[in-house]
Coordinates of C-alpha atoms in Angstrom, one line a residue:
X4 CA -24.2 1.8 33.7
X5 CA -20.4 1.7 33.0
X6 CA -19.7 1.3 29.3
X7 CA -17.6 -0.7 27.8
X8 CA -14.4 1.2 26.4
X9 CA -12.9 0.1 23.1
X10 CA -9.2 1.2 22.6
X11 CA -8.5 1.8 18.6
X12 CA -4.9 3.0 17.6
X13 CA -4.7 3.6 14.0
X14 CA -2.0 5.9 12.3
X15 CA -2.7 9.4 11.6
X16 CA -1.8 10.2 7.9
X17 CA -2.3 13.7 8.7
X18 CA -4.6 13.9 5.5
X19 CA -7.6 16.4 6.0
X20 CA -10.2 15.0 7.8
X21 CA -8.4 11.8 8.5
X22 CA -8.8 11.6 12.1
X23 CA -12.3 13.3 11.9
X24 CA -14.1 10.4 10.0
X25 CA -12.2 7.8 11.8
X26 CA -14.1 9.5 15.0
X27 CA -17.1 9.7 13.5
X28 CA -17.5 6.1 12.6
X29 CA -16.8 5.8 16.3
X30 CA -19.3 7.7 17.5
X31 CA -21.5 6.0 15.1
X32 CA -20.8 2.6 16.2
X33 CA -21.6 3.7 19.8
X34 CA -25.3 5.0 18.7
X35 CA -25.8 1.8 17.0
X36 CA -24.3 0.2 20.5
X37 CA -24.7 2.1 23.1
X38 CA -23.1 -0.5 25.9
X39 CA -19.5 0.9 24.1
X40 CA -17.3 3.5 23.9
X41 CA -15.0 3.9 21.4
X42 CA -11.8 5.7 21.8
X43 CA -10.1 6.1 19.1
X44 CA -5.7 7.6 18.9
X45 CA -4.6 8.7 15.7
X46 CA -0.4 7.9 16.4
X47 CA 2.5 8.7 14.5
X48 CA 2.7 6.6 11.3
X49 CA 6.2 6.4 11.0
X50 CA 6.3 5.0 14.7
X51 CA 3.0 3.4 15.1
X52 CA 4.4 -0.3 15.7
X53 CA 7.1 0.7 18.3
X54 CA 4.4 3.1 20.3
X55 CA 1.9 -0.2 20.2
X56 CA 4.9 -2.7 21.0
X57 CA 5.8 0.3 24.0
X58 CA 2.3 0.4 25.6
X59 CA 2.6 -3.5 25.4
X60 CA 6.0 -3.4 27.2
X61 CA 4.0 -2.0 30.0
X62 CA 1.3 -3.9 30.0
X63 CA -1.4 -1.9 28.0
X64 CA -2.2 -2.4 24.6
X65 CA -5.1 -1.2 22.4
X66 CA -8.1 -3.3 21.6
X67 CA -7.8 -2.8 17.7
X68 CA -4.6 -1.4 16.2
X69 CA -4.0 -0.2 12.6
X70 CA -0.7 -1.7 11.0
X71 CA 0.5 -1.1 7.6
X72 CA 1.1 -4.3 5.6
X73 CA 5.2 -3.8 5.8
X74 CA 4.9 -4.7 9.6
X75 CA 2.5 -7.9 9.3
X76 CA 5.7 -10.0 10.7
X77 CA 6.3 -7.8 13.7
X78 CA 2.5 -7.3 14.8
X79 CA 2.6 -11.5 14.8
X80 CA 5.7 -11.8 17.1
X81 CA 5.1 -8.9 19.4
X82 CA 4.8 -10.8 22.9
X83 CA 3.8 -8.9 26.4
X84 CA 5.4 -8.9 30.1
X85 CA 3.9 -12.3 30.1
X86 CA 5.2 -13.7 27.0
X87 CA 1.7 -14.1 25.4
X88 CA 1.3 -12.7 21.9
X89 CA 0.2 -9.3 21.5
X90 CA -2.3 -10.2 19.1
X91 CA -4.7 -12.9 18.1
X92 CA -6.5 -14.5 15.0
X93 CA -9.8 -12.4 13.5
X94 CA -10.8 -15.2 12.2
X95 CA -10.6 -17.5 15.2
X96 CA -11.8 -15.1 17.1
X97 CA -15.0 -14.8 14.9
X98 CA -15.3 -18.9 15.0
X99 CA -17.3 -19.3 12.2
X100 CA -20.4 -16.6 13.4
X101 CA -22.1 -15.2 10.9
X102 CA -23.0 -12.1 12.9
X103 CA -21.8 -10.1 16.2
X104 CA -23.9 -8.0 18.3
X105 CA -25.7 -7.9 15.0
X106 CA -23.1 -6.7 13.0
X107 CA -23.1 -9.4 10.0
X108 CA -19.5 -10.7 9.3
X109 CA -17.8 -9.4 6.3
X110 CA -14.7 -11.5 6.0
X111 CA -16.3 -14.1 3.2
X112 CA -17.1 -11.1 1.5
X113 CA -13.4 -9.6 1.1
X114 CA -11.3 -9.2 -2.2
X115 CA -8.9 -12.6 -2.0
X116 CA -6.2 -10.6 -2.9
X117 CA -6.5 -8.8 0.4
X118 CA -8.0 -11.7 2.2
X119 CA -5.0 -13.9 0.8
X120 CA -2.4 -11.2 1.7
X121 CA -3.1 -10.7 5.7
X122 CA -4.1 -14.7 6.0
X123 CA -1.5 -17.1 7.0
X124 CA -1.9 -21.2 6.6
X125 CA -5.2 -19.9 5.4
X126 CA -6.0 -18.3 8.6
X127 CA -7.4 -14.6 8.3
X128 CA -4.7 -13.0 11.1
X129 CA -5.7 -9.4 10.5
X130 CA -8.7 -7.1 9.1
X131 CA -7.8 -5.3 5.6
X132 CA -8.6 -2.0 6.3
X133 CA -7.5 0.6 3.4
X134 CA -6.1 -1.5 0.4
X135 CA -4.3 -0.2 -2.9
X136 CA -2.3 -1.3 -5.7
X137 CA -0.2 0.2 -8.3
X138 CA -1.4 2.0 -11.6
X139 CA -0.2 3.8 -14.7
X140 CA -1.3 7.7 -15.2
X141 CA -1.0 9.1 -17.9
X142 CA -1.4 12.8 -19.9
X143 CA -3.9 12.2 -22.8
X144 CA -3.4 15.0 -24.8
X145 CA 0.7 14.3 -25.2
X146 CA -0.1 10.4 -26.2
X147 CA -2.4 11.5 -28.5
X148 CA 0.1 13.8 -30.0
X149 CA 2.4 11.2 -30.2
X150 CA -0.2 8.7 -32.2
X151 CA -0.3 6.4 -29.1
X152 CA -4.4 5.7 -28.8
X153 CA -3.8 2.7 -26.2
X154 CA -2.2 3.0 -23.0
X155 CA 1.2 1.1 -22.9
X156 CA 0.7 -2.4 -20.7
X157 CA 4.3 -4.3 -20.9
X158 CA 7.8 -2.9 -20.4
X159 CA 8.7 -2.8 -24.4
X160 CA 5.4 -1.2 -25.0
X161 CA 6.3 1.7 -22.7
X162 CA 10.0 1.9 -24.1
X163 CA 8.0 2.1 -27.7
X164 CA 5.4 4.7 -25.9
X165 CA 8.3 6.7 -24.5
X166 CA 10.5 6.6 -27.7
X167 CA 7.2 8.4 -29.6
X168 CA 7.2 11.0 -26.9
X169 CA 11.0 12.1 -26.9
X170 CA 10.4 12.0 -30.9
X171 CA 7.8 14.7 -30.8
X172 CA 8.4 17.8 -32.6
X173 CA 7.4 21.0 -30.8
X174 CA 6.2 20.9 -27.5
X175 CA 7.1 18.4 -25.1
X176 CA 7.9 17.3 -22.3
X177 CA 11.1 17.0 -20.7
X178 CA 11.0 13.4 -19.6
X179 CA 7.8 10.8 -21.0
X180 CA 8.0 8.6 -17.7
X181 CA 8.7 9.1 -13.9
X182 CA 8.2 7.3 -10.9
X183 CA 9.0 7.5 -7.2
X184 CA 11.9 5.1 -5.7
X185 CA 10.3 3.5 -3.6
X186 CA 9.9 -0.1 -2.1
X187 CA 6.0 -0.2 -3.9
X188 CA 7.0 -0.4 -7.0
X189 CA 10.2 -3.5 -7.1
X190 CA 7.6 -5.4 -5.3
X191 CA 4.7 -4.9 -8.2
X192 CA 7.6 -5.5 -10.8
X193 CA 8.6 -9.0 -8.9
X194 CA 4.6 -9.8 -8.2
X195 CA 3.8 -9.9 -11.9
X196 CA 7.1 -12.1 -12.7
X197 CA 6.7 -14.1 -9.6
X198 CA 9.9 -13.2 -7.8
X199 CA 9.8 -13.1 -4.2
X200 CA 12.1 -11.3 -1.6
X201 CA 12.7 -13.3 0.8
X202 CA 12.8 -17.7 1.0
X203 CA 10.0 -20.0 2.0
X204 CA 7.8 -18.9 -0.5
X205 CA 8.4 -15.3 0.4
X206 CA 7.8 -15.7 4.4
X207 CA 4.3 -18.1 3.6
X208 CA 5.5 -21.4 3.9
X209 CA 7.9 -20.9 6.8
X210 CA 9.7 -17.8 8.7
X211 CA 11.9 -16.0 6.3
X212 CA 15.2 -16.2 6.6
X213 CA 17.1 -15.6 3.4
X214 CA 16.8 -12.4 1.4
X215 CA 16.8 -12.4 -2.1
X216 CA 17.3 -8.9 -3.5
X217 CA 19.5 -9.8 -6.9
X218 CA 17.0 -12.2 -8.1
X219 CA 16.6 -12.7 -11.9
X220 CA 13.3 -11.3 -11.8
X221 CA 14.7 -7.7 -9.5
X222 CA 17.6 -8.0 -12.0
X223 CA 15.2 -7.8 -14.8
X224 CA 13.3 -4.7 -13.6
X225 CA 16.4 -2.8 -12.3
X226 CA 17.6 -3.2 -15.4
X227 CA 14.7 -1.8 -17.8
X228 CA 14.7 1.0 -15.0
X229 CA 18.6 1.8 -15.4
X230 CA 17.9 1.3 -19.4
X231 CA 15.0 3.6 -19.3
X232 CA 16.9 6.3 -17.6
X233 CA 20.2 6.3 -19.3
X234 CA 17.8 7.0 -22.6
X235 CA 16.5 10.2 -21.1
X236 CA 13.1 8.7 -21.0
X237 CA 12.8 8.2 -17.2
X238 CA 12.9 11.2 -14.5
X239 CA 14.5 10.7 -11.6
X240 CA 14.2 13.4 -8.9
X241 CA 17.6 12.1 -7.2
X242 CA 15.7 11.7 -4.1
X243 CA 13.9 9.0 -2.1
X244 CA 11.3 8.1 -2.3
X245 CA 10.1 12.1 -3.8
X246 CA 6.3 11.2 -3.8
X247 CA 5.6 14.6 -4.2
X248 CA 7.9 15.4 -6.5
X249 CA 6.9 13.2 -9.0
X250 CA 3.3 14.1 -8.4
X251 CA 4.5 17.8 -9.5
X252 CA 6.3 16.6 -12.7
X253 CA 3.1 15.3 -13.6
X254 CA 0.6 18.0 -12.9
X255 CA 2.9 20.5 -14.1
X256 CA 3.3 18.7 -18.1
X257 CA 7.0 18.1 -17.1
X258 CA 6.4 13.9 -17.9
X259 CA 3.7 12.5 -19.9
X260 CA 3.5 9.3 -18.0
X261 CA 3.5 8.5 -13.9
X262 CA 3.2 5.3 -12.1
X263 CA 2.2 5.8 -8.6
X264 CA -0.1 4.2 -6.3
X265 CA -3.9 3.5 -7.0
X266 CA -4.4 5.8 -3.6
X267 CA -3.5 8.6 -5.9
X268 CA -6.5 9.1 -8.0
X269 CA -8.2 11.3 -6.7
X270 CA -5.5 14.0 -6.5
X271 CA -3.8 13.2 -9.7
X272 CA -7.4 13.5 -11.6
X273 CA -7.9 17.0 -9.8
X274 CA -4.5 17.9 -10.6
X275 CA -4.8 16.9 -14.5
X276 CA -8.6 18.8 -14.6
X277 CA -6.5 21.9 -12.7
X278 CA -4.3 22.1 -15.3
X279 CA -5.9 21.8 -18.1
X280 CA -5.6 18.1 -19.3
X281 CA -7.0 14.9 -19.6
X282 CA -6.0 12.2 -17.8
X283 CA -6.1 8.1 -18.5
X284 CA -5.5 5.6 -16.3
X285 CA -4.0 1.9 -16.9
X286 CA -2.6 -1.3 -15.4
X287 CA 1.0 -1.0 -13.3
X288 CA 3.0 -2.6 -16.6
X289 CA 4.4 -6.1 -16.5
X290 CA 7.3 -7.9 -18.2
X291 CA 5.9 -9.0 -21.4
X292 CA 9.3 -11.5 -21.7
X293 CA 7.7 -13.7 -19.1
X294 CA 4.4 -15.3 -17.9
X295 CA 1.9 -13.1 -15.7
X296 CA 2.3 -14.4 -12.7
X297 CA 0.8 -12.0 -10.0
X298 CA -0.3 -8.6 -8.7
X299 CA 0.9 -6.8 -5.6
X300 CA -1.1 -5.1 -3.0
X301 CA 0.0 -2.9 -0.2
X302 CA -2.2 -1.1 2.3
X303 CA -3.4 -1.2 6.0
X304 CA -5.6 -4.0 8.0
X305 CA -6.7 -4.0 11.7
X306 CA -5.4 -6.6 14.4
X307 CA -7.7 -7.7 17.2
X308 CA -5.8 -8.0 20.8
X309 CA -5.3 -11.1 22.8
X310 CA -6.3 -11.9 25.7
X311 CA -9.8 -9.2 26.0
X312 CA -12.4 -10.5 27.9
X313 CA -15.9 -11.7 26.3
X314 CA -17.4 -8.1 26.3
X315 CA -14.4 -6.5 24.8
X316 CA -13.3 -8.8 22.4
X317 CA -17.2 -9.4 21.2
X318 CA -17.5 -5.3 21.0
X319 CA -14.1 -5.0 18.8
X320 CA -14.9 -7.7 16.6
X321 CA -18.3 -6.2 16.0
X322 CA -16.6 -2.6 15.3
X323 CA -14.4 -4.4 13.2
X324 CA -17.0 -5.3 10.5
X325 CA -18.8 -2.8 11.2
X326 CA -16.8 -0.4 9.6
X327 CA -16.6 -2.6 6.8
X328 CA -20.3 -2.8 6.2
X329 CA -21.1 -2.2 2.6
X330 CA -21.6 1.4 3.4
X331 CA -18.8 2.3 5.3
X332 CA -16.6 0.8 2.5
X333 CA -18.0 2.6 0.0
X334 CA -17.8 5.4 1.5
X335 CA -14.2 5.4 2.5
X336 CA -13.4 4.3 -0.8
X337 CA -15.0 7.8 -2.0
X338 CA -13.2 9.8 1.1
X339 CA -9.8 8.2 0.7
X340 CA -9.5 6.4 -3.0
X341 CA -8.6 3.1 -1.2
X342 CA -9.8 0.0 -3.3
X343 CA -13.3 -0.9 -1.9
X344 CA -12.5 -3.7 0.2
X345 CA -15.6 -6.1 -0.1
X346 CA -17.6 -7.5 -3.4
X347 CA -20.4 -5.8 -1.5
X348 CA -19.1 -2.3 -1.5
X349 CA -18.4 -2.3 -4.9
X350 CA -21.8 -3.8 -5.9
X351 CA -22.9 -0.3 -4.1
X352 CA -20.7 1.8 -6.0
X353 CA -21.4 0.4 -9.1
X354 CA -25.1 0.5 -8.5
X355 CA -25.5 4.0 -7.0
X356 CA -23.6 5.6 -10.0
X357 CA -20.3 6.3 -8.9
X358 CA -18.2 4.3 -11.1
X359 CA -20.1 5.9 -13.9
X360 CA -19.5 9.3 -12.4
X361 CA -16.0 8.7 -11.6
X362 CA -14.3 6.2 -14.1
X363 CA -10.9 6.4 -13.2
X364 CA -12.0 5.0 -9.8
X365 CA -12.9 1.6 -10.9
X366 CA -9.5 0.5 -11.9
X367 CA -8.2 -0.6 -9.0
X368 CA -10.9 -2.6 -8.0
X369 CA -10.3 -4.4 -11.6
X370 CA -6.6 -4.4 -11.6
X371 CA -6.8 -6.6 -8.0
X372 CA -9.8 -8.7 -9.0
X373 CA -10.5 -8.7 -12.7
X374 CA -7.5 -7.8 -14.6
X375 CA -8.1 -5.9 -17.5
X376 CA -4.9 -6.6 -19.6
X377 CA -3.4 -8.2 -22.6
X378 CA -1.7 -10.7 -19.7
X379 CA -5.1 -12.6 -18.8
X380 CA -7.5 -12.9 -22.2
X381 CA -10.7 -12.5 -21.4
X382 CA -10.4 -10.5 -18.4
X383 CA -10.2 -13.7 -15.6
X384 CA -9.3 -13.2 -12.1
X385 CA -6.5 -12.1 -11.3
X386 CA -3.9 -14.8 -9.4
X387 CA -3.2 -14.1 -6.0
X388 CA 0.3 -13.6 -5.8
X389 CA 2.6 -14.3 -2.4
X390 CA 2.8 -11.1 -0.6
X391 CA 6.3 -10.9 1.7
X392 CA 5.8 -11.7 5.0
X393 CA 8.9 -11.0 6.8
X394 CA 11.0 -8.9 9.8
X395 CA 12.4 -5.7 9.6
X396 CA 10.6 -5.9 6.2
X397 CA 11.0 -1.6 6.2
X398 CA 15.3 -1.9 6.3
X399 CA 15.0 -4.2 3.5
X400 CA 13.2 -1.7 1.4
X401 CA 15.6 1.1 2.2
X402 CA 18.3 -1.2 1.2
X403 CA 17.1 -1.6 -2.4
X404 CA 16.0 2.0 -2.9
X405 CA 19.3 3.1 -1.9
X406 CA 20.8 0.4 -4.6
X407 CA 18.6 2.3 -7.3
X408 CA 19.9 5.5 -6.5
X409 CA 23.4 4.2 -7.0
X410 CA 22.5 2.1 -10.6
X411 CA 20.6 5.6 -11.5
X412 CA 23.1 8.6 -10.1
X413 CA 26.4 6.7 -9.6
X414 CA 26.5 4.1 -12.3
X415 CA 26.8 1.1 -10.2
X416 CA 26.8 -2.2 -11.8
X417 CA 23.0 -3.5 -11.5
X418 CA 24.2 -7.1 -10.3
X419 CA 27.1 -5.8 -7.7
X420 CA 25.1 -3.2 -6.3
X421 CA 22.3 -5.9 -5.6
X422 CA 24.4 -8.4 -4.7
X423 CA 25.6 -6.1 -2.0
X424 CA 22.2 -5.1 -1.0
X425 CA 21.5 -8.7 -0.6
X426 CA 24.3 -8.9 1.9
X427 CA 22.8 -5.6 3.7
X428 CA 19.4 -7.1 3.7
X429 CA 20.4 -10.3 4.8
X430 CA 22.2 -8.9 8.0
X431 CA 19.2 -6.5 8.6
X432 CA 16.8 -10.4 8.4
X433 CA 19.2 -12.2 10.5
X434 CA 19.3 -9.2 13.7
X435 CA 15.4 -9.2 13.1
X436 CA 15.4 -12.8 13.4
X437 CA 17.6 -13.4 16.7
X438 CA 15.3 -10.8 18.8
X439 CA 12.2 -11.8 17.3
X440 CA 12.6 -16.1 17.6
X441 CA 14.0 -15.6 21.0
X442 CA 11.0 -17.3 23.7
X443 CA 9.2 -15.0 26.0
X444 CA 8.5 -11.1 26.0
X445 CA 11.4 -8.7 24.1
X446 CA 11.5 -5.1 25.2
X447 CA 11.1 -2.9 22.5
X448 CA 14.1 -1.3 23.3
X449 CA 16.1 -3.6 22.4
X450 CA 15.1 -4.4 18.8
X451 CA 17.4 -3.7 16.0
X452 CA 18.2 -0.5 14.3
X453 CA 14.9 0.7 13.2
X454 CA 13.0 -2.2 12.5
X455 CA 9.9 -1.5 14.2
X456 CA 9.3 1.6 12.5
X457 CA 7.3 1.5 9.3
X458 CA 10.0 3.0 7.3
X459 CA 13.2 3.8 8.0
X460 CA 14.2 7.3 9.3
X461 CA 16.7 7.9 6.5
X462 CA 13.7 7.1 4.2
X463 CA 10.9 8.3 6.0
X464 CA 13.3 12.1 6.3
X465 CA 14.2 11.9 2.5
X466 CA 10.5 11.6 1.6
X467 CA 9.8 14.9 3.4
X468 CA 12.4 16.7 1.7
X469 CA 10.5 19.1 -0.5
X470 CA 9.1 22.4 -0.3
X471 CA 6.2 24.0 2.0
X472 CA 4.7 24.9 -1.5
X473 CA 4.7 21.8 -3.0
X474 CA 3.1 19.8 0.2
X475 CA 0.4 22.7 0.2
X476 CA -0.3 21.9 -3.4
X477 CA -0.9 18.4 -2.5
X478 CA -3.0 18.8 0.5
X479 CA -5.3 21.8 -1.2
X480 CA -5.6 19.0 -4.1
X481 CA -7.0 16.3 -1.4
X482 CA -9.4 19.5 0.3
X483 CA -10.9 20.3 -3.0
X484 CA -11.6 16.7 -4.0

């Protein structure tokens, strides 16, 4: 008997064992149903939307395909030869079934901050696959020095936190704070204020189609960066986005304090254990000047092709919530640090042990969910805050990275320089806009500048640009975890 073959493209992140597990779920899936075949691509995550908007071009596309949340805008208007879109609803496709091919249907079960980020008009377009958030790391020992005992939570508290650091007498280190430049972080600062990036409720209520990247609230956070800086409290590396070089300050006792992404965990931990210090972990910190309004979330989900036939479309769905079964969750929360995705996964975690095991791991969950902060008393849920939806969503982050590194290195005026970024974004929306509205199929080819890659090239080049050594240290880090 033929099988049935299920097509998955998901991007290869070139982590160890990335590809492996992803394969091994496969072949999982196929004992459990043994009518299917899964065949699963890893693809070039830089490129992954353009490869899957090619293979469309000539008629093929994959059954599931991985996108990262920038490109939720373009997986929505990518049309075929025939003019039909690419991709359809999850949650129309489900129609309300409770179970498929005996899989039991997870999407109820999901955090609504991931649910409310991939849903549109309430519709759930796409699968959340990994899911992280932002968070605050920090070097115990120099705190403690410094007689900080709480982790800083608003802006002023870390200008206080970082003032006791600089002011310590003996052995310190050379900056208290540091953080990558990247498009992650202006997007948390704007979620907690409620500032958005683009009009129509940030791409929710309407297609986007004015950028807003000198906002009151970007002002704001640009500012307490550029203040921060000019202090000496705030490293900055000079380069973009300089993941890894941040990661070193901090394993290496150059900072005391490191916001990075909640995916980091795992290596920052090992890294603060390897060099012999203790680590806490807080909330991503929030302008205390104005009301709590939101938390951002960034991450990966799954898109379900149009157009399969019964079979296909029944066997994709089924793999779909299949690998987000309680189990397989959980356990890619523990491979990969990604925030467990379901209540259900969590409710494992927490009842096997592992939370109690591994502490640091449970923030994220809380930070998207429960919030544990000064902002919300009593620790309610956290509001759901409006997560862009818009084109070329990747140019626009390259524009406002680029507008820091002038504010920090150059000593651009915060308001010009982002008044002139607006203009750059805006132009970068509007060429998005007039290939993407236009009726019918649109060859790849023709898009604009780069905006079906996930970051841009100057970006995605600048964030390679450090040493053999240093990317070794991070991926033996990730192999001893």
């Amino acid at each position: 008997m033929k099988k049935i073959v299920l097509d998955v493209w998901v991007p290869d992140l070139t982590f160890p064992g990335w590809m492996d597990r992803w394969r091994e779920q496969g072949r999982d899936f196929e004992r459990a149903h043994p009518d299917y075949e899964v065949n699963i691509e890893g693809k070039d995550f830089w490129t992954f939307p353009l490869q899957v908007a090619q293979a469309a071009a000539s008629g093929q596309r994959p059954a599931v395909a991985e996108y990262y949340f920038y490109m939720g805008q373009a997986a929505r208007d990518l049309a075929g030869p025939d003019g039909e879109p690419v991709f359809t609803s999850l949650e129309r496709a489900i129609g309300g079934r409770t179970e498929i091919l005996g899989e039991p249907v997870v999407i109820d079960d999901l955090l609504p901050a991931f649910r409310e980020y991939y849903s549109l008009d309430g519709d759930l377009t796409s699968m959340p696959s990994g899911g992280t958030t932002s968070l605050l790391f920090a070097n115990k020992g120099m705190l403690r020095a410094a007689g900080v005992t709480e982790l800083p939570q608003t802006w002023a508290e870390v200008d206080e936190v970082c003032e006791r650091i600089a002011g310590l007498r003996g052995e310190r280190p050379a900056f208290p704070i540091t953080w990558s430049n990247h498009g992650t972080f202006f997007q948390q600062a704007l979620a907690t204020q409620g500032g958005l990036l683009v009009d129509n409720d940030n791409g929710r209520s309407g297609r986007a189609t004015t950028a807003y990247l000198a906002s009151e609230e970007m002002l704001a956070w640009v500012e307490w960066w550029r203040r921060l800086h000019a202090r000496g409290h705030c490293l900055y590396t000079g380069k973009i986005p300089d993941w890894a070089g941040t990661f070193r300050a901090f394993a290496e006792r150059d900072v005391a304090i490191r916001l990075t992404s909640s995916n980091d965990v795992n290596y920052m931990v090992q890294a603060a254990h390897k060099n012999g210090f203790d680590v806490e972990v807080g909330v991503f910190p929030y302008n205390g000047e104005v009301p709590y309004v939101g938390n951002a979330v960034a991450g990966t989900s799954l898109w379900l092709a149009n157009g399969l036939d019964a079979d296909t479309q029944d066997g994709a769905l089924a793999l779909i919530q299949f690998l987000h079964n309680p189990r397989n969750a959980a356990d890619r929360h523990k491979f990969s640090s990604f925030i467990p995705i379901t209540h259900a996964s969590y409710r494992l975690l927490e009842d096997e042990g592992w939370f109690d095991q591994h502490p640091y791991h449970r923030l994220g969950y809380e930070h998207v969910s429960r919030y544990p902060s000064r902002a919300l008393p009593g620790g309610g849920p956290v509001p759901v805050s409006r997560g862009a939806l818009f084109g070329d969503f990747a140019g626009n982050q390259d524009v406002m990275t680029r507008a820091m590194d002038d504010v920090l290195t150059r000593g651009a005026d915060p308001l010009a320089r982002f008044t002139a970024a607006t203009a750059e974004a805006q132009k970068l929306l509007d060429e998005y806009n007039a290939y993407a509205i236009g009726t019918g199929f649109r060859n790849p080819a023709t898009s604009p500048g780069h905006s079906l890659a996930v970051e841009s090239f100057s970006t995605a080049s600048a964030g390679r640009d450090y040493s053999a050594a240093d990317l070794e240290k991070v991926v033996q880090l990730k192999l001893n975890r």
